[in-house]
Structures are given as structure tokens and as C-alpha cells.
PDB file of C-alpha atoms in Angstrom:
ATOM      1  CA  MET A  53       0.031  -0.053   0.021  1.00 96.00           C
ATOM      2  CA  ILE A  54       1.088   3.497  -0.566  1.00 97.00           C
ATOM      3  CA  PHE A  55      -0.655   6.343   1.318  1.00 98.00           C
ATOM      4  CA  ASP A  56       0.370   9.877   0.745  1.00 98.00           C
ATOM      5  CA  ARG A  57      -0.493  13.500  -0.270  1.00 97.00           C
ATOM      6  CA  ILE A  58      -1.929  13.966  -3.670  1.00 95.00           C
ATOM      7  CA  GLU A  59       0.929  16.106  -4.847  1.00 93.00           C
ATOM      8  CA  LYS A  60       3.268  13.317  -4.316  1.00 95.00           C
ATOM      9  CA  ILE A  61       1.466  10.753  -6.437  1.00 95.00           C
ATOM     10  CA  ASN A  62       4.232  10.527  -9.107  1.00 92.00           C
ATOM     11  CA  GLU A  63       7.116   9.948  -6.642  1.00 94.00           C
ATOM     12  CA  TYR A  64       6.643   6.197  -6.595  1.00 93.00           C
ATOM     13  CA  GLY A  65       7.791   5.199 -10.085  1.00 90.00           C
ATOM     14  CA  LEU A  66       4.386   4.072 -11.250  1.00 88.00           C
ATOM     15  CA  ASP A  67       3.698   6.750 -13.971  1.00 83.00           C
ATOM     16  CA  LEU A  68       0.396   8.073 -12.704  1.00 89.00           C
ATOM     17  CA  ASN A  69       0.249  11.212 -14.850  1.00 85.00           C
ATOM     18  CA  PHE A  70      -3.135  10.145 -16.115  1.00 85.00           C
ATOM     19  CA  ILE A  71      -4.603  10.624 -12.680  1.00 90.00           C
ATOM     20  CA  VAL A  72      -3.107  14.113 -12.436  1.00 86.00           C
ATOM     21  CA  ASP A  73      -4.526  14.970 -15.797  1.00 87.00           C
ATOM     22  CA  ASP A  74      -7.900  13.616 -14.940  1.00 87.00           C
ATOM     23  CA  LEU A  75      -8.061  15.550 -11.524  1.00 90.00           C
ATOM     24  CA  LYS A  76      -7.161  18.787 -13.345  1.00 89.00           C
ATOM     25  CA  GLN A  77     -10.195  18.453 -15.515  1.00 89.00           C
ATOM     26  CA  LYS A  78     -12.432  18.469 -12.467  1.00 88.00           C
ATOM     27  CA  LYS A  79     -15.060  16.410 -14.209  1.00 89.00           C
ATOM     28  CA  PHE A  80     -17.112  13.830 -12.364  1.00 93.00           C
ATOM     29  CA  VAL A  81     -19.545  11.544 -14.082  1.00 90.00           C
ATOM     30  CA  LYS A  82     -20.803   8.760 -11.952  1.00 95.00           C
ATOM     31  CA  GLY A  83     -19.710   5.346 -13.165  1.00 96.00           C
ATOM     32  CA  LYS A  84     -16.917   3.827 -15.132  1.00 94.00           C
ATOM     33  CA  TYR A  85     -15.044   5.749 -17.775  1.00 93.00           C
ATOM     34  CA  ASN A  86     -12.126   4.825 -20.182  1.00 91.00           C
ATOM     35  CA  ILE A  87      -8.715   6.463 -19.935  1.00 89.00           C
ATOM     36  CA  ASP A  88      -6.675   3.970 -21.934  1.00 89.00           C
ATOM     37  CA  GLU A  89      -8.558   0.674 -21.458  1.00 86.00           C
ATOM     38  CA  PRO A  90      -7.534  -2.007 -20.557  1.00 89.00           C
ATOM     39  CA  ASN A  91      -4.418  -0.261 -19.132  1.00 91.00           C
ATOM     40  CA  PHE A  92      -6.088   2.468 -17.304  1.00 90.00           C
ATOM     41  CA  PHE A  93      -9.731   3.296 -16.478  1.00 93.00           C
ATOM     42  CA  GLY A  94     -11.611   5.288 -13.787  1.00 94.00           C
ATOM     43  CA  ILE A  95     -14.784   4.846 -11.816  1.00 96.00           C
ATOM     44  CA  ASP A  96     -16.470   8.001 -10.245  1.00 97.00           C
ATOM     45  CA  LEU A  97     -18.450   6.948  -7.139  1.00 98.00           C
ATOM     46  CA  GLU A  98     -20.941   8.606  -4.788  1.00 98.00           C
ATOM     47  CA  TYR A  99     -22.134   6.691  -1.635  1.00 98.00           C
ATOM     48  CA  ILE A 100     -22.960   7.010   1.976  1.00 98.00           C
ATOM     49  CA  THR A 101     -20.449   5.535   4.354  1.00 98.00           C
ATOM     50  CA  LYS A 102     -21.543   2.774   6.592  1.00 98.00           C
ATOM     51  CA  ASP A 103     -20.590   0.500   9.517  1.00 98.00           C
ATOM     52  CA  SER A 104     -17.608  -1.665   9.019  1.00 98.00           C
ATOM     53  CA  LYS A 105     -19.806  -4.944   9.564  1.00 97.00           C
ATOM     54  CA  GLU A 106     -21.929  -3.843   6.381  1.00 97.00           C
ATOM     55  CA  GLY A 107     -18.895  -3.712   4.101  1.00 96.00           C
ATOM     56  CA  ILE A 108     -17.284  -6.323   1.899  1.00 96.00           C
ATOM     57  CA  TRP A 109     -13.693  -7.403   1.602  1.00 98.00           C
ATOM     58  CA  GLU A 110     -12.273  -7.535  -1.976  1.00 97.00           C
ATOM     59  CA  ALA A 111      -9.007  -7.896  -3.726  1.00 96.00           C
ATOM     60  CA  HIS A 112      -7.842  -7.727  -7.405  1.00 93.00           C
ATOM     61  CA  ARG A 113      -5.242  -9.600  -9.408  1.00 90.00           C
ATOM     62  CA  LYS A 114      -4.624  -7.564 -12.495  1.00 93.00           C
ATOM     63  CA  TYR A 115      -4.895  -3.925 -11.423  1.00 93.00           C
ATOM     64  CA  LEU A 116      -3.641  -1.442  -8.868  1.00 94.00           C
ATOM     65  CA  ASP A 117      -6.578   0.297  -7.067  1.00 96.00           C
ATOM     66  CA  ILE A 118      -6.017   3.915  -6.681  1.00 97.00           C
ATOM     67  CA  HIS A 119      -8.501   5.669  -4.340  1.00 98.00           C
ATOM     68  CA  ILE A 120      -8.896   9.574  -4.154  1.00 98.00           C
ATOM     69  CA  ILE A 121     -11.598  11.185  -2.157  1.00 97.00           C
ATOM     70  CA  LEU A 122     -13.057  14.406  -3.610  1.00 97.00           C
ATOM     71  CA  GLU A 123     -15.634  15.147  -0.902  1.00 97.00           C
ATOM     72  CA  GLY A 124     -16.152  13.561   2.391  1.00 98.00           C
ATOM     73  CA  LYS A 125     -14.003  11.056   4.277  1.00 98.00           C
ATOM     74  CA  GLU A 126     -13.852   7.278   4.958  1.00 98.00           C
ATOM     75  CA  ILE A 127     -11.961   4.561   6.609  1.00 98.00           C
ATOM     76  CA  ILE A 128     -10.459   1.786   4.352  1.00 98.00           C
ATOM     77  CA  GLU A 129      -9.610  -1.364   6.075  1.00 98.00           C
ATOM     78  CA  ILE A 130      -6.806  -3.454   4.738  1.00 98.00           C
ATOM     79  CA  ALA A 131      -5.475  -7.018   5.353  1.00 98.00           C
ATOM     80  CA  ASP A 132      -2.995  -9.281   3.688  1.00 97.00           C
ATOM     81  CA  ILE A 133      -4.625 -11.841   1.264  1.00 96.00           C
ATOM     82  CA  ASN A 134      -2.742 -14.617   2.932  1.00 96.00           C
ATOM     83  CA  GLU A 135      -4.632 -13.745   6.212  1.00 95.00           C
ATOM     84  CA  ALA A 136      -8.018 -13.805   4.495  1.00 97.00           C
ATOM     85  CA  GLU A 137     -10.587 -16.473   3.582  1.00 97.00           C
ATOM     86  CA  SER A 138     -11.944 -16.408   0.060  1.00 96.00           C
ATOM     87  CA  THR A 139     -15.760 -16.420  -0.094  1.00 96.00           C
ATOM     88  CA  LYS A 140     -16.308 -15.865  -3.852  1.00 93.00           C
ATOM     89  CA  GLU A 141     -13.891 -17.063  -6.473  1.00 88.00           C
ATOM     90  CA  TYR A 142     -12.023 -14.672  -8.625  1.00 88.00           C
ATOM     91  CA  GLU A 143     -14.122 -13.263 -11.574  1.00 88.00           C
ATOM     92  CA  ASP A 144     -13.901 -10.007 -13.531  1.00 83.00           C
ATOM     93  CA  ASP A 145     -10.660  -9.028 -11.556  1.00 85.00           C
ATOM     94  CA  TYR A 146     -12.081  -9.256  -8.104  1.00 90.00           C
ATOM     95  CA  GLU A 147     -12.467 -11.843  -5.406  1.00 95.00           C
ATOM     96  CA  LEU A 148     -14.445 -11.532  -2.229  1.00 96.00           C
ATOM     97  CA  PHE A 149     -13.156 -12.530   1.223  1.00 97.00           C
ATOM     98  CA  ASN A 150     -13.667 -12.701   5.036  1.00 97.00           C
ATOM     99  CA  SER A 151     -10.991 -10.973   6.951  1.00 97.00           C
ATOM    100  CA  ILE A 152      -9.949  -8.789   9.858  1.00 97.00           C
ATOM    101  CA  ALA A 153      -8.496  -5.385   9.368  1.00 98.00           C
ATOM    102  CA  GLN A 154      -4.771  -5.340   9.968  1.00 98.00           C
ATOM    103  CA  HIS A 155      -4.493  -1.649   8.946  1.00 97.00           C
ATOM    104  CA  LYS A 156      -7.026   1.239   8.763  1.00 98.00           C
ATOM    105  CA  ILE A 157      -6.418   4.294   6.616  1.00 98.00           C
ATOM    106  CA  TYR A 158      -8.353   7.490   7.198  1.00 98.00           C
ATOM    107  CA  LEU A 159      -8.852   8.719   3.561  1.00 98.00           C
ATOM    108  CA  ARG A 160      -9.917  12.326   3.061  1.00 98.00           C
ATOM    109  CA  PRO A 161      -9.476  14.920   0.320  1.00 97.00           C
ATOM    110  CA  GLY A 162      -5.918  15.794  -0.502  1.00 96.00           C
ATOM    111  CA  TYR A 163      -4.618  12.200  -0.046  1.00 97.00           C
ATOM    112  CA  PHE A 164      -4.444   9.058  -2.212  1.00 97.00           C
ATOM    113  CA  LEU A 165      -4.323   5.355  -1.344  1.00 98.00           C
ATOM    114  CA  ILE A 166      -2.808   2.790  -3.714  1.00 98.00           C
ATOM    115  CA  LEU A 167      -3.550  -0.867  -3.118  1.00 98.00           C
ATOM    116  CA  PHE A 168      -1.767  -3.839  -4.568  1.00 96.00           C
ATOM    117  CA  PRO A 169      -3.160  -7.249  -5.505  1.00 93.00           C
ATOM    118  CA  HIS A 170      -2.162  -8.883  -2.260  1.00 93.00           C
ATOM    119  CA  GLU A 171      -3.980  -6.265  -0.184  1.00 97.00           C
ATOM    120  CA  VAL A 172      -7.586  -7.185   0.611  1.00 98.00           C
ATOM    121  CA  HIS A 173      -9.621  -4.107   1.336  1.00 98.00           C
ATOM    122  CA  LYS A 174     -13.028  -2.884   2.547  1.00 98.00           C
ATOM    123  CA  THR A 175     -13.927   0.681   1.619  1.00 98.00           C
ATOM    124  CA  SER A 176     -16.860   3.062   2.480  1.00 98.00           C
ATOM    125  CA  VAL A 177     -16.404   2.568   6.332  1.00 98.00           C
ATOM    126  CA  LYS A 178     -17.754   5.500   8.282  1.00 98.00           C
ATOM    127  CA  THR A 179     -15.540   7.477  10.494  1.00 96.00           C
ATOM    128  CA  ASP A 180     -17.674   9.074  13.439  1.00 93.00           C
ATOM    129  CA  GLU A 181     -20.900   9.135  11.441  1.00 96.00           C
ATOM    130  CA  ALA A 182     -22.337   8.096   8.003  1.00 98.00           C
ATOM    131  CA  ILE A 183     -21.650  10.891   5.485  1.00 98.00           C
ATOM    132  CA  ALA A 184     -21.817  11.344   1.740  1.00 98.00           C
ATOM    133  CA  VAL A 185     -18.603  10.629  -0.189  1.00 98.00           C
ATOM    134  CA  LYS A 186     -17.551  11.563  -3.762  1.00 98.00           C
ATOM    135  CA  LYS A 187     -14.670   9.562  -4.885  1.00 98.00           C
ATOM    136  CA  LYS A 188     -12.516   8.494  -7.833  1.00 97.00           C
ATOM    137  CA  VAL A 189     -11.079   4.991  -8.133  1.00 97.00           C
ATOM    138  CA  PHE A 190      -8.507   4.408 -10.852  1.00 95.00           C
ATOM    139  CA  LYS A 191      -7.474   1.044 -12.062  1.00 94.00           C
ATOM    140  CA  LYS A 192      -3.981   0.627 -13.546  1.00 93.00           C
ATOM    141  CA  LEU A 193      -2.991  -2.660 -15.167  1.00 92.00           C
ATOM    142  CA  LEU A 194       0.094  -4.287 -13.737  1.00 89.00           C
TER     143      LEU A 194
END
């Protein structure tokens, strides 16, 4: 996992200029959109955060998950895939799991989180209270 301020997003050798370009455009259209599919695509999301017990654990095999909050805040729970139990077989680049959080990241505007395939994660977890979140998730083919 990489968690840092948004202005440092290109300091990790992953060539994420497409994210910088996307954020500069300041457009938000709920749903999936192409950047350079299948290499890069984005998903604009809006939702209300919830209790951790209501969330689902997932992991991906082909893509990095890059999370950026535009409005609101959330907790993202993370665990190592070797410590998780698969509950739904891998399909369409995701697999579902049961797990226990080993890390919790407080994600808010101005920061980004990159998750790798071995990192099972649960998003949309509320901080103090349930609030609306506006978020971009980018997928980068490994």
C-alpha cells in the first residue's frame, strides 16, 4: 500500500500522470470511464459511508486500485490476502473475502491510497458518522 498526499502521487515510479490530468479536468460523471483501457480506467463513485460490518472485503489480481476522495471522508480497512478467507472465486478481476483489518487508513481529500493485489480491502467505512462521499477510483493494469 502507498498512502500519501496527492501532490506526491508521481514520486513512486508508477507513472500516474493520467490521474493528475484527470483531476485537473475536475469532471465527475458517476460510473466507469475509459482513460486507456485496458491499461487504465476510472470509476467515479458517490455513496454514504456505513458501519464496518456492512462492508465487503475484496482484492484484485490484474490492477492496482488507486483511491482519491473528492468530498467526504472514509476509513479503508486493509489485510494481507494470505490472512483472508476467500468467499467468492476470482471473476472480472475481483475476489471476495472474509478478513480482519490489519490496517485502517483514514482517507480524505488531498490524499491518495494505492492498493496492490495482495491487499484485501474494505472501503466505505464511516468515521464518526455516516456521510456522503464523492470519490474517484482508478485502475492501473500491472
